[in-house]
Coordinates of C-alpha atoms in Angstrom, one line a residue:
M22 CA 29.8 5.8 -2.3
K23 CA 29.0 4.7 -5.8
L24 CA 26.4 7.4 -6.2
L25 CA 28.9 10.1 -5.1
V26 CA 31.3 8.9 -7.8
N27 CA 28.9 8.4 -10.6
I28 CA 27.2 11.8 -10.4
P29 CA 30.4 13.8 -11.1
E30 CA 31.4 11.4 -13.9
M31 CA 28.0 11.8 -15.5
L32 CA 28.2 15.6 -15.2
I33 CA 31.7 15.6 -16.7
Q34 CA 30.7 13.5 -19.6
S35 CA 27.7 15.6 -20.3
S36 CA 29.5 18.9 -19.9
S37 CA 31.6 19.0 -23.1
K38 CA 30.5 21.1 -26.1
Q39 CA 31.9 21.6 -29.6
Y40 CA 32.4 25.0 -31.0
T41 CA 33.2 25.9 -34.7
S42 CA 35.7 28.7 -35.1
Q43 CA 36.8 30.4 -38.3
K44 CA 40.4 31.8 -38.6
Y45 CA 42.2 32.6 -41.8
G46 CA 39.3 31.3 -43.8
K47 CA 39.5 27.9 -42.2
S48 CA 37.0 26.3 -39.9
K49 CA 37.7 23.7 -37.2
N50 CA 35.9 22.1 -34.4
V51 CA 37.1 22.8 -30.9
T52 CA 36.0 20.6 -28.0
V53 CA 35.9 22.3 -24.6
A54 CA 35.4 20.2 -21.5
F55 CA 33.7 21.5 -18.3
F56 CA 34.5 19.9 -15.0
I57 CA 31.8 19.6 -12.3
N58 CA 33.1 22.5 -10.3
D59 CA 32.8 24.8 -13.3
L60 CA 29.0 24.4 -12.9
P61 CA 27.2 27.2 -11.1
D62 CA 26.1 26.7 -7.5
E63 CA 22.5 26.6 -8.5
I64 CA 23.1 23.4 -10.6
L65 CA 25.1 21.7 -7.9
I66 CA 22.3 22.5 -5.4
R67 CA 19.8 20.9 -7.8
V68 CA 22.0 17.8 -7.8
F69 CA 22.4 17.7 -4.0
N70 CA 18.7 18.0 -3.6
F71 CA 18.3 14.4 -4.8
F72 CA 20.2 13.2 -1.7
R73 CA 18.4 12.3 1.5
P74 CA 20.5 13.9 4.3
I75 CA 20.9 10.7 6.5
E76 CA 20.3 7.7 4.3
D77 CA 22.4 9.0 1.4
E78 CA 25.1 10.4 3.7
L79 CA 24.9 13.9 2.4
P80 CA 27.4 15.3 5.0
L81 CA 30.2 13.3 3.3
L82 CA 30.0 15.6 0.2
A83 CA 31.6 18.3 2.4
M84 CA 34.9 16.3 2.2
V85 CA 35.2 16.6 -1.6
C86 CA 36.3 20.2 -1.8
R87 CA 35.8 23.7 -0.3
K88 CA 33.2 24.7 -2.8
W89 CA 31.0 21.8 -1.9
R90 CA 31.5 22.4 1.8
R91 CA 30.5 26.0 1.4
I92 CA 27.3 25.0 -0.5
L93 CA 26.3 22.6 2.1
Q94 CA 26.8 25.1 4.9
T95 CA 24.9 27.9 3.2
T96 CA 22.0 26.1 1.5
S97 CA 19.1 25.7 3.9
Q98 CA 16.8 23.8 1.6
L99 CA 19.2 20.7 1.8
W100 CA 18.6 20.3 5.5
R101 CA 15.2 21.9 6.0
D102 CA 13.3 18.6 6.5
L103 CA 14.7 15.7 8.5
Y104 CA 13.0 12.3 8.8
I105 CA 14.6 10.0 11.3
D106 CA 13.9 6.2 11.1
P107 CA 16.4 4.6 13.5
S108 CA 14.9 1.1 13.0
G109 CA 17.2 0.4 9.9
Y110 CA 20.2 2.5 10.9
Q111 CA 23.7 1.3 11.3
Y112 CA 26.1 2.8 13.9
Y113 CA 27.5 5.3 11.4
H114 CA 23.9 6.5 10.7
F115 CA 23.6 7.7 14.3
S116 CA 26.9 9.5 13.9
M117 CA 25.6 11.1 10.8
V118 CA 22.5 12.3 12.6
C119 CA 24.6 13.9 15.3
C120 CA 26.8 15.5 12.7
V121 CA 23.8 17.0 11.0
F122 CA 22.5 18.3 14.3
R123 CA 25.9 19.9 15.2
V124 CA 27.0 21.3 11.9
Y125 CA 23.8 22.0 10.0
G126 CA 21.3 22.2 12.8
F127 CA 20.6 25.9 12.3
H128 CA 19.1 25.0 8.9
V129 CA 16.7 22.4 10.1
Q130 CA 13.0 23.5 10.4
R131 CA 11.1 20.2 10.4
L132 CA 12.1 17.2 12.5
T133 CA 10.0 14.0 12.3
W134 CA 10.9 10.8 14.2
Y135 CA 9.4 7.6 13.0
K136 CA 6.7 6.4 15.4
N137 CA 7.4 3.7 18.0
S138 CA 11.1 4.1 17.4
P139 CA 13.7 4.9 20.2
V140 CA 15.0 8.4 20.8
Y141 CA 18.4 7.9 22.4
E142 CA 19.5 10.4 25.0
S143 CA 22.7 11.3 23.2
M144 CA 20.7 12.4 20.1
F145 CA 17.9 14.1 22.1
A146 CA 20.6 16.2 23.9
L147 CA 21.5 17.8 20.5
I148 CA 17.9 18.7 19.5
P149 CA 18.1 22.1 21.4
R150 CA 20.8 23.1 18.8
L151 CA 18.1 23.2 16.1
Y152 CA 17.4 26.9 16.9
N153 CA 15.2 27.5 13.8
L154 CA 13.0 24.4 14.3
R155 CA 9.4 24.9 13.4
Y156 CA 8.0 21.4 13.4
L157 CA 8.8 18.7 16.0
R158 CA 7.4 15.2 16.3
L159 CA 9.1 12.9 18.8
P160 CA 7.8 9.5 20.0
I161 CA 8.7 10.2 23.6
L162 CA 6.8 10.9 26.8
W163 CA 6.8 14.6 27.5
T164 CA 7.7 15.5 31.1
R165 CA 8.8 18.8 32.8
A166 CA 12.4 17.8 32.1
V167 CA 11.7 17.4 28.4
V168 CA 10.0 20.8 28.3
E169 CA 12.8 22.5 30.1
S170 CA 15.4 20.9 27.7
L171 CA 13.5 22.2 24.7
Q172 CA 12.9 25.7 26.0
N173 CA 15.4 27.3 23.6
L174 CA 13.3 26.2 20.6
N175 CA 11.1 29.3 20.9
H176 CA 10.3 29.3 17.1
L177 CA 8.3 26.1 17.3
E178 CA 5.0 26.3 15.5
H179 CA 3.9 22.6 15.2
V180 CA 4.3 20.1 18.0
Q181 CA 2.9 16.7 19.1
I182 CA 2.7 16.2 22.9
N183 CA 2.5 12.7 24.3
G184 CA 1.7 13.3 28.0
G185 CA 0.8 9.9 29.6
F186 CA 0.5 10.2 33.4
A187 CA 3.6 12.4 33.6
L188 CA 2.3 15.7 32.1
T189 CA 0.3 18.0 34.4
D190 CA -1.6 21.2 34.0
G191 CA 1.5 23.1 35.3
D192 CA 3.6 21.5 32.5
L193 CA 1.1 22.7 29.9
E194 CA 1.5 26.3 31.2
L195 CA 5.3 25.9 30.9
I196 CA 4.9 24.8 27.3
A197 CA 2.7 27.8 26.5
E198 CA 5.3 30.1 28.0
S199 CA 8.3 28.4 26.3
F200 CA 6.7 28.2 22.8
P201 CA 4.6 31.2 22.3
N202 CA 4.4 30.9 18.5
L203 CA 2.6 27.5 18.5
R204 CA 0.1 27.3 15.7
D205 CA -0.7 23.5 15.4
I206 CA -0.8 21.3 18.6
S207 CA -1.7 17.7 19.1
L208 CA -2.4 16.5 22.6
N209 CA -2.1 12.8 22.5
A210 CA -2.7 10.4 25.5
C211 CA -2.4 13.1 28.2
W212 CA -4.2 11.1 30.9
R213 CA -3.5 13.4 33.8
V214 CA -4.5 16.9 32.5
T215 CA -7.8 18.4 33.5
S216 CA -10.3 20.5 31.6
H217 CA -9.3 23.6 33.5
G218 CA -5.6 23.1 32.5
V219 CA -6.4 22.4 28.8
N220 CA -8.6 25.5 28.6
R221 CA -6.0 27.8 30.1
F222 CA -3.4 26.3 27.8
L223 CA -5.4 27.0 24.7
S224 CA -6.4 30.5 25.7
S225 CA -2.8 31.5 26.4
L226 CA -1.7 30.6 22.8
K227 CA -2.3 33.8 20.8
H228 CA -1.3 32.3 17.4
L229 CA -3.2 29.0 17.7
E230 CA -4.8 27.8 14.4
T231 CA -5.5 24.1 14.7
F232 CA -5.8 21.8 17.7
K233 CA -5.9 18.0 17.7
L234 CA -7.2 16.2 20.8
K235 CA -6.8 12.5 21.4
I236 CA -8.4 11.6 24.7
N237 CA -7.3 8.4 26.5
S238 CA -5.6 6.8 23.5
G239 CA -3.6 3.8 24.8
L240 CA -5.0 4.2 28.3
P241 CA -3.7 1.3 30.6
L242 CA -6.9 0.0 32.2
N243 CA -5.0 -1.8 34.9
D244 CA -3.7 1.5 36.3
L245 CA -5.7 2.8 39.3
R246 CA -5.7 6.3 37.8
S247 CA -7.5 5.2 34.6
E248 CA -10.9 5.7 36.1
T249 CA -10.1 9.4 36.9
A250 CA -8.8 9.8 33.3
M251 CA -12.1 8.4 31.9
Q252 CA -14.2 10.8 33.9
E253 CA -12.0 13.8 33.2
G254 CA -12.0 13.0 29.4
W255 CA -15.7 13.8 29.1
N256 CA -15.1 17.1 31.1
I257 CA -12.4 18.1 28.7
V258 CA -14.6 17.5 25.6
H259 CA -17.5 19.3 27.2
S260 CA -15.5 22.3 28.3
I261 CA -13.8 22.7 24.9
S262 CA -17.1 22.5 23.0
E263 CA -18.3 25.5 25.1
S264 CA -15.1 27.5 25.0
A265 CA -14.0 30.3 22.6
D266 CA -11.4 27.9 21.2
V267 CA -13.9 25.4 19.8
H268 CA -13.3 26.5 16.2
H269 CA -9.6 25.5 16.5
L270 CA -10.4 21.8 17.1
S271 CA -9.8 19.8 13.9
V272 CA -9.2 16.2 15.2
L273 CA -11.1 14.6 18.0
C274 CA -10.4 11.0 19.2
L275 CA -12.6 9.7 22.0
H276 CA -11.5 6.5 23.8
F277 CA -13.0 5.2 27.1
V278 CA -15.1 8.4 27.5
P279 CA -18.5 8.0 29.2
I280 CA -20.4 9.9 26.6
E281 CA -24.0 9.3 25.4
M282 CA -25.6 9.7 22.0
D283 CA -27.3 13.1 22.7
E284 CA -24.1 14.5 24.2
L285 CA -22.0 13.3 21.2
W286 CA -24.6 14.9 18.8
T287 CA -24.3 18.2 20.7
V288 CA -20.5 18.2 20.8
V289 CA -20.1 17.4 17.1
K290 CA -22.6 20.1 16.1
R291 CA -20.6 22.7 18.0
L292 CA -17.2 21.7 16.4
T293 CA -17.6 23.6 13.2
K294 CA -14.0 22.9 12.0
L295 CA -13.8 19.2 12.9
R296 CA -12.1 17.2 10.2
K297 CA -11.5 13.8 11.8
L298 CA -13.5 11.9 14.5
S299 CA -12.6 8.6 16.0
I300 CA -14.6 6.8 18.7
S301 CA -13.8 3.6 20.5
N302 CA -14.6 1.8 23.8
C303 CA -17.3 4.3 24.9
E304 CA -19.7 1.9 26.6
H305 CA -22.5 4.4 27.3
L306 CA -23.1 4.9 23.6
H307 CA -26.2 2.9 22.4
G308 CA -26.5 4.6 19.1
I309 CA -24.6 7.2 16.9
R310 CA -26.4 9.9 15.1
L311 CA -24.3 12.7 13.7
V312 CA -24.7 15.8 11.6
S313 CA -21.6 17.8 10.7
G314 CA -20.8 20.3 8.0
S315 CA -17.0 19.8 8.2
L316 CA -16.3 16.2 9.1
Q317 CA -14.1 14.4 6.5
K318 CA -12.8 11.2 8.2
F319 CA -14.8 9.0 10.6
Y320 CA -13.6 5.9 12.5
L321 CA -15.5 3.6 14.8
F322 CA -13.9 0.7 16.9
N323 CA -15.1 -1.5 19.7
L324 CA -18.5 0.0 20.4
W325 CA -20.3 -3.1 21.5
N326 CA -23.5 -1.4 22.7
V327 CA -24.2 0.7 19.6
L328 CA -27.4 -0.5 17.8
F329 CA -27.3 1.8 14.8
V330 CA -25.1 4.4 13.1
S331 CA -26.5 7.3 11.1
V332 CA -24.1 10.0 9.7
N333 CA -25.1 13.0 7.6
T334 CA -22.2 15.1 6.5
P335 CA -21.6 16.7 3.1
E336 CA -17.8 16.8 3.4
L337 CA -17.1 13.2 4.5
R338 CA -14.4 11.5 2.4
H339 CA -13.5 8.4 4.4
V340 CA -15.3 6.1 6.8
T341 CA -14.0 3.0 8.7
I342 CA -16.3 0.9 10.9
D343 CA -14.0 -1.8 12.3
H344 CA -14.5 -4.9 14.4
G345 CA -16.2 -4.7 17.8
L346 CA -19.6 -3.2 16.9
E347 CA -21.3 -6.4 17.9
S348 CA -24.8 -4.9 18.2
M349 CA -24.9 -2.7 15.1
E350 CA -27.8 -3.8 12.9
H351 CA -28.4 -0.7 10.8
L352 CA -26.0 1.6 9.1
E353 CA -26.8 4.7 7.0
I354 CA -24.3 7.2 5.6
F355 CA -25.5 10.3 3.6
A356 CA -22.3 11.9 2.3
P357 CA -22.3 13.1 -1.4
R358 CA -18.5 13.3 -1.4
L359 CA -17.7 10.0 0.3
R360 CA -14.9 8.1 -1.6
K361 CA -13.8 5.2 0.6
A362 CA -15.8 3.1 3.0
T363 CA -14.5 0.1 5.0
I364 CA -17.2 -1.7 7.0
D365 CA -17.0 -4.7 9.3
G366 CA -20.5 -5.9 10.0
S367 CA -19.5 -8.1 13.0
N368 CA -22.0 -10.7 11.6
V369 CA -24.9 -8.6 13.0
L370 CA -25.4 -5.9 10.3
R371 CA -28.7 -6.3 8.6
T372 CA -29.2 -3.2 6.5
I373 CA -26.8 -0.7 4.9
N374 CA -27.7 2.5 3.2
V375 CA -24.8 4.5 1.6
K376 CA -25.6 7.5 -0.6
S377 CA -22.7 9.1 -2.3
D378 CA -22.0 10.5 -5.7
K379 CA -18.3 9.7 -5.6
L380 CA -17.9 6.4 -3.7
C381 CA -15.2 4.5 -5.5
F382 CA -13.9 2.0 -2.8
L383 CA -16.1 -0.2 -0.7
E384 CA -15.0 -3.1 1.6
L385 CA -17.6 -5.3 3.3
S386 CA -16.6 -8.1 5.7
N387 CA -18.4 -10.2 8.3
C388 CA -21.9 -9.5 6.9
E389 CA -23.4 -13.0 7.1
V390 CA -26.9 -11.7 7.9
L391 CA -26.9 -8.7 5.6
D392 CA -30.0 -8.6 3.4
M393 CA -28.8 -9.1 -0.2
R394 CA -31.6 -7.1 -1.8
N395 CA -30.6 -4.2 0.4
L396 CA -26.9 -4.7 -0.6
R397 CA -27.7 -4.7 -4.3
D398 CA -29.8 -1.5 -3.9
A399 CA -26.8 0.1 -2.0
L400 CA -24.5 -0.9 -4.8
R401 CA -26.9 0.3 -7.5
K402 CA -27.1 3.8 -5.8
N403 CA -23.3 4.1 -6.0
S404 CA -22.8 3.6 -9.7
N405 CA -19.3 5.1 -9.6
L406 CA -17.9 2.2 -7.5
V407 CA -14.5 1.1 -8.9
C408 CA -13.1 -1.2 -6.2
L409 CA -15.2 -3.7 -4.2
R410 CA -13.7 -6.0 -1.5
V411 CA -16.2 -8.6 -0.3
G412 CA -16.1 -11.0 2.7
C413 CA -18.8 -13.1 4.3
L414 CA -22.3 -12.6 2.9
S415 CA -25.6 -14.2 3.6
Q416 CA -26.2 -15.8 0.2
D417 CA -24.8 -19.0 -1.4
S418 CA -24.1 -17.2 -4.7
L419 CA -22.7 -13.7 -5.4
L420 CA -24.2 -12.3 -8.6
L421 CA -22.9 -8.9 -9.9
D422 CA -23.7 -7.6 -13.3
E423 CA -23.5 -4.3 -15.2
D424 CA -26.8 -3.2 -13.8
V425 CA -25.5 -3.3 -10.2
V426 CA -21.9 -2.3 -10.7
P427 CA -21.6 -0.7 -14.1
N428 CA -18.1 0.8 -13.5
L429 CA -16.5 -1.9 -11.3
Q430 CA -12.8 -2.4 -12.2
E431 CA -11.5 -4.4 -9.2
L432 CA -13.2 -7.2 -7.2
C433 CA -11.3 -8.8 -4.3
L434 CA -12.6 -11.8 -2.3
L435 CA -11.5 -11.5 1.4
G436 CA -10.5 -14.4 3.6
D437 CA -13.9 -14.7 5.2
F438 CA -15.8 -15.0 1.8
S439 CA -18.4 -17.7 2.2
C440 CA -20.3 -17.9 -1.1
E441 CA -20.2 -21.1 -3.1
A442 CA -20.3 -19.4 -6.5
V443 CA -19.3 -16.0 -8.1
H444 CA -21.1 -14.8 -11.2
L445 CA -19.4 -11.6 -12.4
R446 CA -20.4 -9.7 -15.5
S447 CA -18.9 -6.3 -15.8
P448 CA -17.7 -4.6 -19.0
C449 CA -15.1 -2.4 -17.1
L450 CA -13.6 -5.2 -15.0
R451 CA -9.8 -5.1 -14.9
L452 CA -8.7 -7.0 -11.8
F453 CA -10.2 -10.0 -10.1
H454 CA -8.2 -11.5 -7.2
T455 CA -8.3 -13.0 -3.7
D456 CA -6.9 -11.9 -0.4
A457 CA -3.9 -14.2 0.3
D458 CA -4.2 -14.1 4.1
N459 CA -6.6 -17.0 4.5
D460 CA -8.0 -19.8 2.3
I461 CA -11.5 -19.5 1.0
I462 CA -12.9 -23.0 1.7
T463 CA -16.4 -22.6 0.3
L464 CA -15.9 -21.2 -3.2
N465 CA -16.6 -23.9 -5.9
H466 CA -17.5 -22.1 -9.1
I467 CA -16.3 -18.9 -10.7
Y468 CA -17.8 -17.3 -13.9
I469 CA -16.4 -14.1 -15.3
T470 CA -17.6 -12.1 -18.3
A471 CA -15.7 -8.9 -19.2
N472 CA -14.1 -7.0 -22.0
H473 CA -10.4 -6.3 -21.3
L474 CA -9.0 -8.0 -18.2
C475 CA -5.6 -6.9 -16.9
K476 CA -5.2 -9.7 -14.3
V477 CA -7.0 -12.6 -12.7
A478 CA -5.0 -13.9 -9.6
L479 CA -6.6 -16.6 -7.5
V480 CA -4.8 -18.1 -4.5
G481 CA -6.1 -20.1 -1.6
M482 CA -9.2 -21.8 -3.0
P483 CA -8.9 -25.5 -2.2
A484 CA -12.6 -26.2 -3.0
L485 CA -12.6 -24.6 -6.5
R486 CA -14.0 -27.0 -9.1
T487 CA -14.9 -24.9 -12.1
M488 CA -13.6 -21.7 -13.6
T489 CA -14.9 -20.0 -16.7
I490 CA -13.6 -16.7 -18.1
Q491 CA -15.0 -15.1 -21.2
C492 CA -13.4 -11.8 -22.4
V493 CA -12.1 -9.9 -25.4
S494 CA -8.5 -10.1 -24.1
V495 CA -6.6 -10.8 -20.8
D496 CA -3.1 -9.8 -19.9
A497 CA -2.5 -12.4 -17.1
I498 CA -4.3 -15.3 -15.4
E499 CA -2.6 -16.9 -12.4
L500 CA -4.2 -19.8 -10.5
N501 CA -3.0 -21.5 -7.3
L502 CA 0.4 -19.7 -7.5
C503 CA 1.4 -19.6 -3.9
S504 CA 0.1 -23.0 -2.7
D505 CA 1.8 -26.4 -2.7
D506 CA -1.6 -28.2 -2.3
Q507 CA -3.0 -29.6 -5.5
L508 CA -6.1 -27.9 -6.8
Q509 CA -8.7 -30.4 -8.2
L510 CA -10.4 -28.7 -11.2
D511 CA -13.2 -30.4 -13.1
S512 CA -13.1 -27.8 -15.8
C513 CA -11.1 -24.7 -16.6
V514 CA -12.5 -22.8 -19.6
I515 CA -10.8 -19.6 -20.9
H516 CA -12.2 -17.9 -24.0
A517 CA -10.5 -14.7 -25.2
L518 CA -11.6 -13.2 -28.6
G519 CA -8.4 -11.2 -28.9
S520 CA -5.4 -12.6 -27.0
I521 CA -4.1 -14.0 -23.8
G522 CA -0.8 -12.5 -22.6
F523 CA 0.1 -14.8 -19.8
L524 CA -1.6 -17.9 -18.5
R525 CA -0.1 -19.8 -15.5
L526 CA -1.5 -22.7 -13.5
F527 CA 0.4 -24.1 -10.5
D528 CA -0.2 -27.5 -9.0
C529 CA -3.6 -28.1 -10.6
K530 CA -5.2 -31.4 -11.6
V531 CA -7.4 -30.4 -14.5
N532 CA -9.9 -32.9 -16.1
L533 CA -11.0 -30.4 -18.8
L534 CA -8.8 -27.6 -20.0
S535 CA -10.2 -25.4 -22.7
V536 CA -8.2 -22.4 -23.9
S537 CA -9.6 -20.7 -27.0
T538 CA -7.9 -17.6 -28.3
P539 CA -6.3 -16.4 -31.6
L540 CA -3.0 -15.6 -29.9
A541 CA -1.4 -16.5 -26.6
R542 CA 2.0 -15.1 -25.6
T543 CA 2.9 -17.5 -22.7
V544 CA 1.1 -20.6 -21.4
V545 CA 2.6 -22.2 -18.3
L546 CA 1.4 -25.5 -16.7
Y547 CA 3.7 -26.0 -13.7
R548 CA 3.5 -29.3 -11.8
C549 CA 0.0 -29.8 -13.2
H550 CA -1.7 -33.2 -13.6
V551 CA -3.3 -33.2 -17.1
T552 CA -3.8 -36.1 -19.5
D553 CA -2.4 -36.2 -23.0
Y554 CA -5.9 -35.9 -24.5
A555 CA -6.9 -32.9 -22.3
L556 CA -3.6 -31.2 -23.2
Q557 CA -4.1 -31.8 -27.0
M558 CA -7.6 -30.4 -26.8
A559 CA -6.4 -27.3 -25.0
L560 CA -3.6 -26.7 -27.5
H561 CA -6.0 -27.4 -30.4
G562 CA -8.1 -24.4 -29.4
C563 CA -5.0 -22.2 -28.9
P564 CA -2.8 -22.8 -32.0
N565 CA -0.7 -19.6 -31.8
I566 CA 1.5 -19.8 -28.7
N567 CA 4.9 -18.1 -28.4
H568 CA 6.1 -19.7 -25.2
L569 CA 4.8 -23.1 -24.0
N570 CA 5.9 -24.2 -20.5
L571 CA 4.9 -27.7 -19.3
E572 CA 7.5 -27.9 -16.6
K573 CA 7.3 -30.9 -14.2
C574 CA 4.0 -32.2 -15.7
R575 CA 5.1 -35.7 -15.0
N576 CA 2.1 -37.6 -16.3
I577 CA 2.4 -36.3 -19.9
T578 CA 3.7 -39.0 -22.2
K579 CA 3.5 -37.5 -25.7
V580 CA 3.0 -34.1 -27.2
S581 CA 2.3 -33.2 -30.8
L582 CA 2.5 -29.5 -31.7
Q583 CA 1.8 -27.7 -35.0
T584 CA 2.2 -24.1 -33.8
P585 CA 3.8 -21.8 -36.4
P586 CA 4.6 -18.9 -33.9
L587 CA 6.0 -21.1 -31.2
K588 CA 9.5 -20.0 -30.2
F589 CA 10.2 -21.6 -26.8
L590 CA 9.1 -25.0 -25.5
N591 CA 10.0 -26.0 -21.9
M592 CA 9.5 -29.7 -21.0
F593 CA 11.9 -29.6 -18.0
G594 CA 11.1 -32.4 -15.6
C595 CA 8.5 -34.2 -17.7
R596 CA 10.1 -37.6 -16.9
D597 CA 7.4 -39.8 -18.5
I598 CA 7.4 -38.1 -21.9
H599 CA 8.7 -40.4 -24.7
R600 CA 7.5 -38.7 -27.9
L601 CA 7.7 -35.1 -28.8
Q602 CA 6.6 -34.3 -32.3
L603 CA 7.0 -30.6 -33.4
D604 CA 6.1 -28.7 -36.6
C605 CA 7.1 -25.2 -35.5
P606 CA 9.1 -23.3 -38.1
Q607 CA 10.0 -20.4 -35.8
L608 CA 11.1 -22.6 -32.9
L609 CA 14.3 -21.2 -31.3
A610 CA 14.9 -23.4 -28.2
I611 CA 13.7 -26.5 -26.4
N612 CA 14.3 -27.5 -22.8
L613 CA 14.4 -31.3 -22.4
G614 CA 16.2 -31.3 -19.1
Q615 CA 15.4 -34.4 -17.0
C616 CA 13.5 -36.0 -19.8
P617 CA 15.5 -39.2 -20.1
N618 CA 13.5 -41.2 -22.7
V619 CA 12.2 -38.6 -25.1
Q620 CA 12.1 -39.1 -28.9
L621 CA 12.3 -35.8 -30.7
I622 CA 10.8 -35.4 -34.1
L623 CA 11.1 -32.0 -35.9
A624 CA 9.1 -31.4 -39.1
G625 CA 8.6 -35.1 -39.5
V626 CA 12.3 -36.1 -39.1
E627 CA 13.7 -37.7 -36.0
R628 CA 16.6 -35.6 -34.6
E629 CA 19.5 -36.3 -32.4
I630 CA 19.0 -34.6 -29.1
T631 CA 22.7 -34.1 -28.3
S632 CA 23.3 -31.8 -31.3
M633 CA 22.0 -28.5 -32.7
C634 CA 19.1 -29.0 -35.1
D635 CA 18.4 -26.4 -37.8
N636 CA 19.2 -23.4 -35.5
V637 CA 17.1 -24.9 -32.7
Q638 CA 19.0 -24.8 -29.4
I639 CA 18.3 -27.9 -27.2
V640 CA 18.8 -28.4 -23.5
T641 CA 19.7 -32.1 -23.3
P642 CA 18.1 -34.5 -20.8
S643 CA 21.4 -34.7 -18.9
E644 CA 21.5 -30.9 -18.2
N645 CA 19.9 -29.5 -15.1
L646 CA 19.0 -26.2 -16.6
R647 CA 15.7 -24.5 -15.8
W648 CA 14.0 -21.6 -17.6
S649 CA 11.9 -18.8 -16.1
H650 CA 8.3 -18.3 -17.1
D651 CA 8.9 -14.9 -18.8
F652 CA 9.0 -14.2 -22.5
P653 CA 11.6 -14.7 -23.6
P654 CA 12.6 -17.1 -20.9
E655 CA 15.7 -16.5 -18.8
V656 CA 18.1 -19.3 -17.9
Y657 CA 19.1 -20.1 -14.4
L658 CA 20.7 -23.1 -12.7
C659 CA 18.8 -25.2 -10.2
G660 CA 20.6 -26.9 -7.4

């Protein structure tokens, strides 16, 4: 209820004005205060529009005053769209939904239930009260009883029907009679309907505009009726492709359909309005060759007999070839407007040919036999590529330069990445990171050359030995952040001609650490094993640090710093340090928590740790006070 209280207060505070009045030759300022109910209805409606009907408990506003109750009851736009997600609801949320259905149900035009969530009978019984409902999507099994319960909703225009083995051809006829204004229909997993029933259903809808057909999705193969559903699935597709309603079909999903390559070619050619095509588990397919003038999204799953895929469509925007194409050796896609391609090679893909003028996202995984010359040619043909996600490849070293990926901004190494080295040179690179799901156990060397890096985040690389980054500037570099296993680095070299914003290494043993930059905002070595000499060499190449954090680097024994811009120094948990010599005129605070034997020398003079020294605040060794890695650091207590 905080939000309900704060909004009127805010409006009251912002609704006072000063007027200057002149009377008898004198002028004075008069302040007039407006209360929230002095505002016109239009302003209050604008405010109420920021509330979500269920999650923000919009019906409670009716209890404030009569004016608000009247506005809620007469303003349709507040209740027009309802999105129900029972997964996170409390008991009072369900009461709120029932209240909306009873009191404001005649305003509701669009009702969407979150997928795979329960629809309780008490709530379903109130849906027929939504007399003006236009859009209905419920994750329930449609039966004749469901259709009869919803017959009063004769204004329905968009509906998704999940039939299973319960819905028959006769039920489809009843749906057409009950909802004559249907414009958009999705038949999903209707395993018992026949081609004759679907054709009669479509022909009886006079206002039909788009039709989505998902054949045998989720089909239970252990059911004895599944064999009949598979055979009838092909009959439904074939009959629709030859019917007068073929131009209404916009989405087609084929699962467990005994269709062959030539039949698929013919069907897709006839579907002139097809926007999305998904194919899976069609064992009679030995190849896919498609030409379509309207297809925009294309998905392939579990087609173990397909030897090749060839797609030629000018409108294609998105393609996904997922796991299960265990025989596909060749892939070619000719789509000038293709923007996103996700390809799983199933470790059998040998050649890839993608021609697009707008491809900006490409993901390749499980391509251990893919010809690298072919891959480099494919990347070179798609010069607008911005994001590249790479998994297993056939080479020991991945080399990408400005000739191959001139506009690449993001490179992600997937969990199945298998190369030993990455050589990346791209002037536009902004982000280089790994997928944190699995460790990359083969990667030993990383070399990056770029201009302005936003972030380098590397996690899950236990075999990494050398890392070299050369750039103009970098905002953040994070290494081994989410792993408690120590990373053994022979060398870590970071050269930035301009600046480093944030450098953080977790649990790393570094034999050679070279950081060279004119300015570094924050440098963090957390639980790192680095010698005194290696640390001094690193700090010598980076003299201008604002915040240096050496937390829990237990093997450091002495530190000497001459860093004029240093403001914060964190030595918390460095138990072995015994000498800390600082010449930092702008120093504001030092954290020496859990450093029992340290000798502090400031500007050549030994100082007493237990007192304040020249406006420098010191956390004493006896204090258990930790700092965050931010700039400036925040203080928090550790247990």
